[in-house]
Amino acid sequence: TLVYAGRLAEEKKIDVVIRALALVQKKFPDVLLAIAGHGTQRARLEALISELALEKNVKFFGTLDKAHLAELYQASDVFTIASCSETQSMVLLQAAATGLPAVGVNARGLAEYIQKESGFLAAPDTVEEFAEHCIFLLKNPDQRLALSEGAKKYAQKFSVKNIVDQWEDFYKQ
């Protein structure tokens, strides 16, 4: 299971994730893309899913509360994000905190948040490269587990305790 969470907006480039899913589905026919969120692009995304004959491989969950979103992350294998406009991504950090490795794009803040210890970066708008990273993670559970541990460790940098400690150090200086 691949998962995307966030607004369904054009700048989020969810179409890249869906097009990559079409390539992943050739290797893993039962792959599922779970989409959590709402937005103006849902009808356009549904049309693309239909065009690519992926109706059996995509499920829209709408907006989920934190507990249900965490459950969705925990039931998934890979977090996906293809947006080139992110300066920081709360959903990416939430997914990392649950131990979900990520496949994202090497753009803006994602390049900082997706470390080599927690996932893979593809060049923006490169459907094939994005799909290759997803396929690699689905084929290699040991690597996925290692990246899962790396994701949890990275997310701890943003825990309340660590942020409070950083602010206290800052004020002491």
JSON list of C-alpha atoms in Angstrom, two decimals:
[
{"chain": "A", "resi": 1, "resn": "THR", "atom": "CA", "xyz": [0.00, 0.00, 0.00]},
{"chain": "A", "resi": 2, "resn": "LEU", "atom": "CA", "xyz": [1.18, 3.45, -0.99]},
{"chain": "A", "resi": 3, "resn": "VAL", "atom": "CA", "xyz": [-0.37, 6.42, 0.77]},
{"chain": "A", "resi": 4, "resn": "TYR", "atom": "CA", "xyz": [-0.80, 10.11, 0.04]},
{"chain": "A", "resi": 5, "resn": "ALA", "atom": "CA", "xyz": [-2.26, 12.53, 2.58]},
{"chain": "A", "resi": 6, "resn": "GLY", "atom": "CA", "xyz": [-3.01, 16.19, 2.13]},
{"chain": "A", "resi": 7, "resn": "ARG", "atom": "CA", "xyz": [-5.03, 18.63, 0.09]},
{"chain": "A", "resi": 8, "resn": "LEU", "atom": "CA", "xyz": [-6.13, 17.47, -3.33]},
{"chain": "A", "resi": 9, "resn": "ALA", "atom": "CA", "xyz": [-4.77, 20.50, -5.13]},
{"chain": "A", "resi": 10, "resn": "GLU", "atom": "CA", "xyz": [-3.01, 20.95, -8.45]},
{"chain": "A", "resi": 11, "resn": "GLU", "atom": "CA", "xyz": [0.27, 22.13, -6.90]},
{"chain": "A", "resi": 12, "resn": "LYS", "atom": "CA", "xyz": [0.46, 18.90, -4.87]},
{"chain": "A", "resi": 13, "resn": "LYS", "atom": "CA", "xyz": [1.06, 16.98, -8.13]},
{"chain": "A", "resi": 14, "resn": "ILE", "atom": "CA", "xyz": [-0.91, 13.94, -7.04]},
{"chain": "A", "resi": 15, "resn": "ASP", "atom": "CA", "xyz": [-1.24, 13.12, -10.73]},
{"chain": "A", "resi": 16, "resn": "VAL", "atom": "CA", "xyz": [2.49, 12.21, -10.68]},
{"chain": "A", "resi": 17, "resn": "VAL", "atom": "CA", "xyz": [1.82, 9.72, -7.87]},
{"chain": "A", "resi": 18, "resn": "ILE", "atom": "CA", "xyz": [-1.14, 8.25, -9.78]},
{"chain": "A", "resi": 19, "resn": "ARG", "atom": "CA", "xyz": [0.85, 7.97, -13.03]},
{"chain": "A", "resi": 20, "resn": "ALA", "atom": "CA", "xyz": [3.67, 6.30, -11.06]},
{"chain": "A", "resi": 21, "resn": "LEU", "atom": "CA", "xyz": [1.08, 3.94, -9.56]},
{"chain": "A", "resi": 22, "resn": "ALA", "atom": "CA", "xyz": [0.22, 2.78, -13.09]},
{"chain": "A", "resi": 23, "resn": "LEU", "atom": "CA", "xyz": [3.85, 1.67, -13.51]},
{"chain": "A", "resi": 24, "resn": "VAL", "atom": "CA", "xyz": [4.02, 0.11, -10.05]},
{"chain": "A", "resi": 25, "resn": "GLN", "atom": "CA", "xyz": [0.79, -1.78, -10.76]},
{"chain": "A", "resi": 26, "resn": "LYS", "atom": "CA", "xyz": [2.50, -3.56, -13.67]},
{"chain": "A", "resi": 27, "resn": "LYS", "atom": "CA", "xyz": [4.89, -5.20, -11.17]},
{"chain": "A", "resi": 28, "resn": "PHE", "atom": "CA", "xyz": [2.44, -5.41, -8.25]},
{"chain": "A", "resi": 29, "resn": "PRO", "atom": "CA", "xyz": [-1.08, -5.85, -9.66]},
{"chain": "A", "resi": 30, "resn": "ASP", "atom": "CA", "xyz": [-2.68, -5.65, -6.20]},
{"chain": "A", "resi": 31, "resn": "VAL", "atom": "CA", "xyz": [-0.94, -2.44, -5.14]},
{"chain": "A", "resi": 32, "resn": "LEU", "atom": "CA", "xyz": [-3.22, 0.09, -3.51]},
{"chain": "A", "resi": 33, "resn": "LEU", "atom": "CA", "xyz": [-2.89, 3.86, -3.34]},
{"chain": "A", "resi": 34, "resn": "ALA", "atom": "CA", "xyz": [-4.75, 5.22, -0.32]},
{"chain": "A", "resi": 35, "resn": "ILE", "atom": "CA", "xyz": [-5.54, 8.92, -0.61]},
{"chain": "A", "resi": 36, "resn": "ALA", "atom": "CA", "xyz": [-6.51, 10.86, 2.51]},
{"chain": "A", "resi": 37, "resn": "GLY", "atom": "CA", "xyz": [-7.67, 14.43, 2.10]},
{"chain": "A", "resi": 38, "resn": "HIS", "atom": "CA", "xyz": [-10.06, 16.61, 0.17]},
{"chain": "A", "resi": 39, "resn": "GLY", "atom": "CA", "xyz": [-9.84, 19.38, -2.36]},
{"chain": "A", "resi": 40, "resn": "THR", "atom": "CA", "xyz": [-10.78, 20.86, -5.67]},
{"chain": "A", "resi": 41, "resn": "GLN", "atom": "CA", "xyz": [-8.85, 18.35, -7.80]},
{"chain": "A", "resi": 42, "resn": "ARG", "atom": "CA", "xyz": [-10.68, 15.20, -6.74]},
{"chain": "A", "resi": 43, "resn": "ALA", "atom": "CA", "xyz": [-12.82, 14.96, -9.90]},
{"chain": "A", "resi": 44, "resn": "ARG", "atom": "CA", "xyz": [-9.76, 15.52, -12.10]},
{"chain": "A", "resi": 45, "resn": "LEU", "atom": "CA", "xyz": [-7.85, 12.81, -10.19]},
{"chain": "A", "resi": 46, "resn": "GLU", "atom": "CA", "xyz": [-10.78, 10.41, -10.47]},
{"chain": "A", "resi": 47, "resn": "ALA", "atom": "CA", "xyz": [-10.86, 11.00, -14.24]},
{"chain": "A", "resi": 48, "resn": "LEU", "atom": "CA", "xyz": [-7.12, 10.24, -14.47]},
{"chain": "A", "resi": 49, "resn": "ILE", "atom": "CA", "xyz": [-7.59, 7.09, -12.40]},
{"chain": "A", "resi": 50, "resn": "SER", "atom": "CA", "xyz": [-10.34, 5.99, -14.76]},
{"chain": "A", "resi": 51, "resn": "GLU", "atom": "CA", "xyz": [-8.26, 6.84, -17.83]},
{"chain": "A", "resi": 52, "resn": "LEU", "atom": "CA", "xyz": [-5.41, 4.67, -16.48]},
{"chain": "A", "resi": 53, "resn": "ALA", "atom": "CA", "xyz": [-7.83, 1.87, -15.44]},
{"chain": "A", "resi": 54, "resn": "LEU", "atom": "CA", "xyz": [-6.70, 2.09, -11.82]},
{"chain": "A", "resi": 55, "resn": "GLU", "atom": "CA", "xyz": [-10.12, 2.16, -10.13]},
{"chain": "A", "resi": 56, "resn": "LYS", "atom": "CA", "xyz": [-9.36, -1.08, -8.25]},
{"chain": "A", "resi": 57, "resn": "ASN", "atom": "CA", "xyz": [-6.01, 0.29, -7.11]},
{"chain": "A", "resi": 58, "resn": "VAL", "atom": "CA", "xyz": [-7.03, 3.63, -5.59]},
{"chain": "A", "resi": 59, "resn": "LYS", "atom": "CA", "xyz": [-9.20, 4.39, -2.57]},
{"chain": "A", "resi": 60, "resn": "PHE", "atom": "CA", "xyz": [-10.18, 7.87, -1.43]},
{"chain": "A", "resi": 61, "resn": "PHE", "atom": "CA", "xyz": [-10.64, 8.17, 2.35]},
{"chain": "A", "resi": 62, "resn": "GLY", "atom": "CA", "xyz": [-11.52, 11.86, 2.59]},
{"chain": "A", "resi": 63, "resn": "THR", "atom": "CA", "xyz": [-10.20, 13.91, 5.49]},
{"chain": "A", "resi": 64, "resn": "LEU", "atom": "CA", "xyz": [-9.24, 11.75, 8.46]},
{"chain": "A", "resi": 65, "resn": "ASP", "atom": "CA", "xyz": [-8.77, 12.74, 12.08]},
{"chain": "A", "resi": 66, "resn": "LYS", "atom": "CA", "xyz": [-5.28, 12.24, 13.56]},
{"chain": "A", "resi": 67, "resn": "ALA", "atom": "CA", "xyz": [-6.01, 8.80, 15.02]},
{"chain": "A", "resi": 68, "resn": "HIS", "atom": "CA", "xyz": [-7.44, 7.40, 11.78]},
{"chain": "A", "resi": 69, "resn": "LEU", "atom": "CA", "xyz": [-4.67, 8.98, 9.72]},
{"chain": "A", "resi": 70, "resn": "ALA", "atom": "CA", "xyz": [-2.07, 7.34, 11.99]},
{"chain": "A", "resi": 71, "resn": "GLU", "atom": "CA", "xyz": [-3.87, 4.01, 11.49]},
{"chain": "A", "resi": 72, "resn": "LEU", "atom": "CA", "xyz": [-3.77, 4.50, 7.72]},
{"chain": "A", "resi": 73, "resn": "TYR", "atom": "CA", "xyz": [-0.04, 5.24, 7.86]},
{"chain": "A", "resi": 74, "resn": "GLN", "atom": "CA", "xyz": [0.57, 2.16, 10.00]},
{"chain": "A", "resi": 75, "resn": "ALA", "atom": "CA", "xyz": [-1.36, 0.00, 7.51]},
{"chain": "A", "resi": 76, "resn": "SER", "atom": "CA", "xyz": [0.72, 1.32, 4.59]},
{"chain": "A", "resi": 77, "resn": "ASP", "atom": "CA", "xyz": [4.17, 0.54, 3.22]},
{"chain": "A", "resi": 78, "resn": "VAL", "atom": "CA", "xyz": [5.29, 3.80, 1.59]},
{"chain": "A", "resi": 79, "resn": "PHE", "atom": "CA", "xyz": [4.33, 7.46, 1.97]},
{"chain": "A", "resi": 80, "resn": "THR", "atom": "CA", "xyz": [4.26, 9.34, -1.35]},
{"chain": "A", "resi": 81, "resn": "ILE", "atom": "CA", "xyz": [4.54, 13.07, -2.00]},
{"chain": "A", "resi": 82, "resn": "ALA", "atom": "CA", "xyz": [5.29, 14.65, -5.38]},
{"chain": "A", "resi": 83, "resn": "SER", "atom": "CA", "xyz": [4.64, 18.31, -4.55]},
{"chain": "A", "resi": 84, "resn": "CYS", "atom": "CA", "xyz": [7.25, 20.83, -5.67]},
{"chain": "A", "resi": 85, "resn": "SER", "atom": "CA", "xyz": [5.81, 23.57, -3.47]},
{"chain": "A", "resi": 86, "resn": "GLU", "atom": "CA", "xyz": [6.36, 22.24, 0.06]},
{"chain": "A", "resi": 87, "resn": "THR", "atom": "CA", "xyz": [8.42, 24.32, 2.45]},
{"chain": "A", "resi": 88, "resn": "GLN", "atom": "CA", "xyz": [7.61, 21.88, 5.23]},
{"chain": "A", "resi": 89, "resn": "SER", "atom": "CA", "xyz": [5.21, 18.99, 5.24]},
{"chain": "A", "resi": 90, "resn": "MET", "atom": "CA", "xyz": [3.36, 18.10, 8.41]},
{"chain": "A", "resi": 91, "resn": "VAL", "atom": "CA", "xyz": [1.87, 14.96, 6.84]},
{"chain": "A", "resi": 92, "resn": "LEU", "atom": "CA", "xyz": [5.35, 13.80, 5.87]},
{"chain": "A", "resi": 93, "resn": "LEU", "atom": "CA", "xyz": [6.56, 14.25, 9.45]},
{"chain": "A", "resi": 94, "resn": "GLN", "atom": "CA", "xyz": [3.46, 12.49, 10.77]},
{"chain": "A", "resi": 95, "resn": "ALA", "atom": "CA", "xyz": [4.08, 9.57, 8.41]},
{"chain": "A", "resi": 96, "resn": "ALA", "atom": "CA", "xyz": [7.75, 9.43, 9.44]},
{"chain": "A", "resi": 97, "resn": "ALA", "atom": "CA", "xyz": [6.76, 9.40, 13.12]},
{"chain": "A", "resi": 98, "resn": "THR", "atom": "CA", "xyz": [4.76, 6.23, 12.46]},
{"chain": "A", "resi": 99, "resn": "GLY", "atom": "CA", "xyz": [7.78, 4.69, 10.75]},
{"chain": "A", "resi": 100, "resn": "LEU", "atom": "CA", "xyz": [6.65, 5.10, 7.18]},
{"chain": "A", "resi": 101, "resn": "PRO", "atom": "CA", "xyz": [9.47, 5.51, 4.62]},
{"chain": "A", "resi": 102, "resn": "ALA", "atom": "CA", "xyz": [8.82, 8.13, 1.95]},
{"chain": "A", "resi": 103, "resn": "VAL", "atom": "CA", "xyz": [9.20, 8.56, -1.76]},
{"chain": "A", "resi": 104, "resn": "GLY", "atom": "CA", "xyz": [9.14, 12.23, -2.66]},
{"chain": "A", "resi": 105, "resn": "VAL", "atom": "CA", "xyz": [10.61, 14.72, -5.07]},
{"chain": "A", "resi": 106, "resn": "ASN", "atom": "CA", "xyz": [13.86, 16.62, -4.77]},
{"chain": "A", "resi": 107, "resn": "ALA", "atom": "CA", "xyz": [12.27, 20.03, -4.48]},
{"chain": "A", "resi": 108, "resn": "ARG", "atom": "CA", "xyz": [12.11, 22.75, -1.84]},
{"chain": "A", "resi": 109, "resn": "GLY", "atom": "CA", "xyz": [11.59, 21.46, 1.71]},
{"chain": "A", "resi": 110, "resn": "LEU", "atom": "CA", "xyz": [11.16, 17.81, 0.78]},
{"chain": "A", "resi": 111, "resn": "ALA", "atom": "CA", "xyz": [14.85, 17.56, -0.03]},
{"chain": "A", "resi": 112, "resn": "GLU", "atom": "CA", "xyz": [15.56, 18.46, 3.60]},
{"chain": "A", "resi": 113, "resn": "TYR", "atom": "CA", "xyz": [12.88, 16.27, 5.16]},
{"chain": "A", "resi": 114, "resn": "ILE", "atom": "CA", "xyz": [13.41, 13.06, 3.19]},
{"chain": "A", "resi": 115, "resn": "GLN", "atom": "CA", "xyz": [16.85, 11.86, 4.21]},
{"chain": "A", "resi": 116, "resn": "LYS", "atom": "CA", "xyz": [18.69, 8.92, 2.64]},
{"chain": "A", "resi": 117, "resn": "GLU", "atom": "CA", "xyz": [18.02, 7.10, 5.92]},
{"chain": "A", "resi": 118, "resn": "SER", "atom": "CA", "xyz": [14.25, 7.57, 5.61]},
{"chain": "A", "resi": 119, "resn": "GLY", "atom": "CA", "xyz": [13.33, 7.41, 1.94]},
{"chain": "A", "resi": 120, "resn": "PHE", "atom": "CA", "xyz": [14.09, 8.30, -1.65]},
{"chain": "A", "resi": 121, "resn": "LEU", "atom": "CA", "xyz": [13.90, 11.45, -3.74]},
{"chain": "A", "resi": 122, "resn": "ALA", "atom": "CA", "xyz": [13.07, 11.54, -7.43]},
{"chain": "A", "resi": 123, "resn": "ALA", "atom": "CA", "xyz": [13.56, 14.47, -9.74]},
{"chain": "A", "resi": 124, "resn": "PRO", "atom": "CA", "xyz": [10.38, 16.58, -9.96]},
{"chain": "A", "resi": 125, "resn": "ASP", "atom": "CA", "xyz": [7.78, 15.32, -12.44]},
{"chain": "A", "resi": 126, "resn": "THR", "atom": "CA", "xyz": [9.73, 12.15, -13.24]},
{"chain": "A", "resi": 127, "resn": "VAL", "atom": "CA", "xyz": [7.01, 9.52, -13.08]},
{"chain": "A", "resi": 128, "resn": "GLU", "atom": "CA", "xyz": [9.36, 6.67, -14.01]},
{"chain": "A", "resi": 129, "resn": "GLU", "atom": "CA", "xyz": [11.94, 7.48, -11.33]},
{"chain": "A", "resi": 130, "resn": "PHE", "atom": "CA", "xyz": [9.21, 7.99, -8.72]},
{"chain": "A", "resi": 131, "resn": "ALA", "atom": "CA", "xyz": [7.73, 4.59, -9.64]},
{"chain": "A", "resi": 132, "resn": "GLU", "atom": "CA", "xyz": [11.16, 2.90, -9.53]},
{"chain": "A", "resi": 133, "resn": "HIS", "atom": "CA", "xyz": [11.66, 4.05, -5.94]},
{"chain": "A", "resi": 134, "resn": "CYS", "atom": "CA", "xyz": [8.23, 2.76, -4.95]},
{"chain": "A", "resi": 135, "resn": "ILE", "atom": "CA", "xyz": [8.85, -0.58, -6.68]},
{"chain": "A", "resi": 136, "resn": "PHE", "atom": "CA", "xyz": [12.24, -0.91, -4.97]},
{"chain": "A", "resi": 137, "resn": "LEU", "atom": "CA", "xyz": [10.68, -0.41, -1.55]},
{"chain": "A", "resi": 138, "resn": "LEU", "atom": "CA", "xyz": [7.85, -2.83, -2.22]},
{"chain": "A", "resi": 139, "resn": "LYS", "atom": "CA", "xyz": [10.31, -5.47, -3.48]},
{"chain": "A", "resi": 140, "resn": "ASN", "atom": "CA", "xyz": [12.75, -5.03, -0.58]},
{"chain": "A", "resi": 141, "resn": "PRO", "atom": "CA", "xyz": [11.08, -5.35, 2.82]},
{"chain": "A", "resi": 142, "resn": "ASP", "atom": "CA", "xyz": [14.43, -5.34, 4.65]},
{"chain": "A", "resi": 143, "resn": "GLN", "atom": "CA", "xyz": [15.34, -1.98, 3.10]},
{"chain": "A", "resi": 144, "resn": "ARG", "atom": "CA", "xyz": [11.85, -0.69, 3.83]},
{"chain": "A", "resi": 145, "resn": "LEU", "atom": "CA", "xyz": [12.26, -1.72, 7.48]},
{"chain": "A", "resi": 146, "resn": "ALA", "atom": "CA", "xyz": [15.65, 0.04, 7.72]},
{"chain": "A", "resi": 147, "resn": "LEU", "atom": "CA", "xyz": [14.16, 3.21, 6.23]},
{"chain": "A", "resi": 148, "resn": "SER", "atom": "CA", "xyz": [11.22, 2.88, 8.61]},
{"chain": "A", "resi": 149, "resn": "GLU", "atom": "CA", "xyz": [13.60, 3.01, 11.57]},
{"chain": "A", "resi": 150, "resn": "GLY", "atom": "CA", "xyz": [15.41, 5.96, 9.97]},
{"chain": "A", "resi": 151, "resn": "ALA", "atom": "CA", "xyz": [12.11, 7.78, 9.48]},
{"chain": "A", "resi": 152, "resn": "LYS", "atom": "CA", "xyz": [11.13, 7.34, 13.14]},
{"chain": "A", "resi": 153, "resn": "LYS", "atom": "CA", "xyz": [14.56, 8.52, 14.26]},
{"chain": "A", "resi": 154, "resn": "TYR", "atom": "CA", "xyz": [14.42, 11.58, 11.98]},
{"chain": "A", "resi": 155, "resn": "ALA", "atom": "CA", "xyz": [10.90, 12.50, 13.14]},
{"chain": "A", "resi": 156, "resn": "GLN", "atom": "CA", "xyz": [12.12, 12.54, 16.75]},
{"chain": "A", "resi": 157, "resn": "LYS", "atom": "CA", "xyz": [14.08, 15.69, 15.89]},
{"chain": "A", "resi": 158, "resn": "PHE", "atom": "CA", "xyz": [10.69, 17.41, 15.72]},
{"chain": "A", "resi": 159, "resn": "SER", "atom": "CA", "xyz": [9.23, 16.01, 18.93]},
{"chain": "A", "resi": 160, "resn": "VAL", "atom": "CA", "xyz": [7.84, 18.47, 21.45]},
{"chain": "A", "resi": 161, "resn": "LYS", "atom": "CA", "xyz": [10.69, 17.74, 23.87]},
{"chain": "A", "resi": 162, "resn": "ASN", "atom": "CA", "xyz": [13.41, 18.30, 21.27]},
{"chain": "A", "resi": 163, "resn": "ILE", "atom": "CA", "xyz": [11.82, 21.51, 19.98]},
{"chain": "A", "resi": 164, "resn": "VAL", "atom": "CA", "xyz": [11.41, 22.85, 23.53]},
{"chain": "A", "resi": 165, "resn": "ASP", "atom": "CA", "xyz": [15.05, 21.99, 24.27]},
{"chain": "A", "resi": 166, "resn": "GLN", "atom": "CA", "xyz": [16.15, 23.81, 21.10]},
{"chain": "A", "resi": 167, "resn": "TRP", "atom": "CA", "xyz": [14.13, 26.91, 21.99]},
{"chain": "A", "resi": 168, "resn": "GLU", "atom": "CA", "xyz": [15.50, 26.90, 25.55]},
{"chain": "A", "resi": 169, "resn": "ASP", "atom": "CA", "xyz": [19.05, 26.68, 24.17]},
{"chain": "A", "resi": 170, "resn": "PHE", "atom": "CA", "xyz": [18.27, 29.49, 21.75]},
{"chain": "A", "resi": 171, "resn": "TYR", "atom": "CA", "xyz": [16.97, 31.75, 24.55]},
{"chain": "A", "resi": 172, "resn": "LYS", "atom": "CA", "xyz": [19.96, 30.92, 26.75]},
{"chain": "A", "resi": 173, "resn": "GLN", "atom": "CA", "xyz": [22.27, 32.12, 23.98]}
]
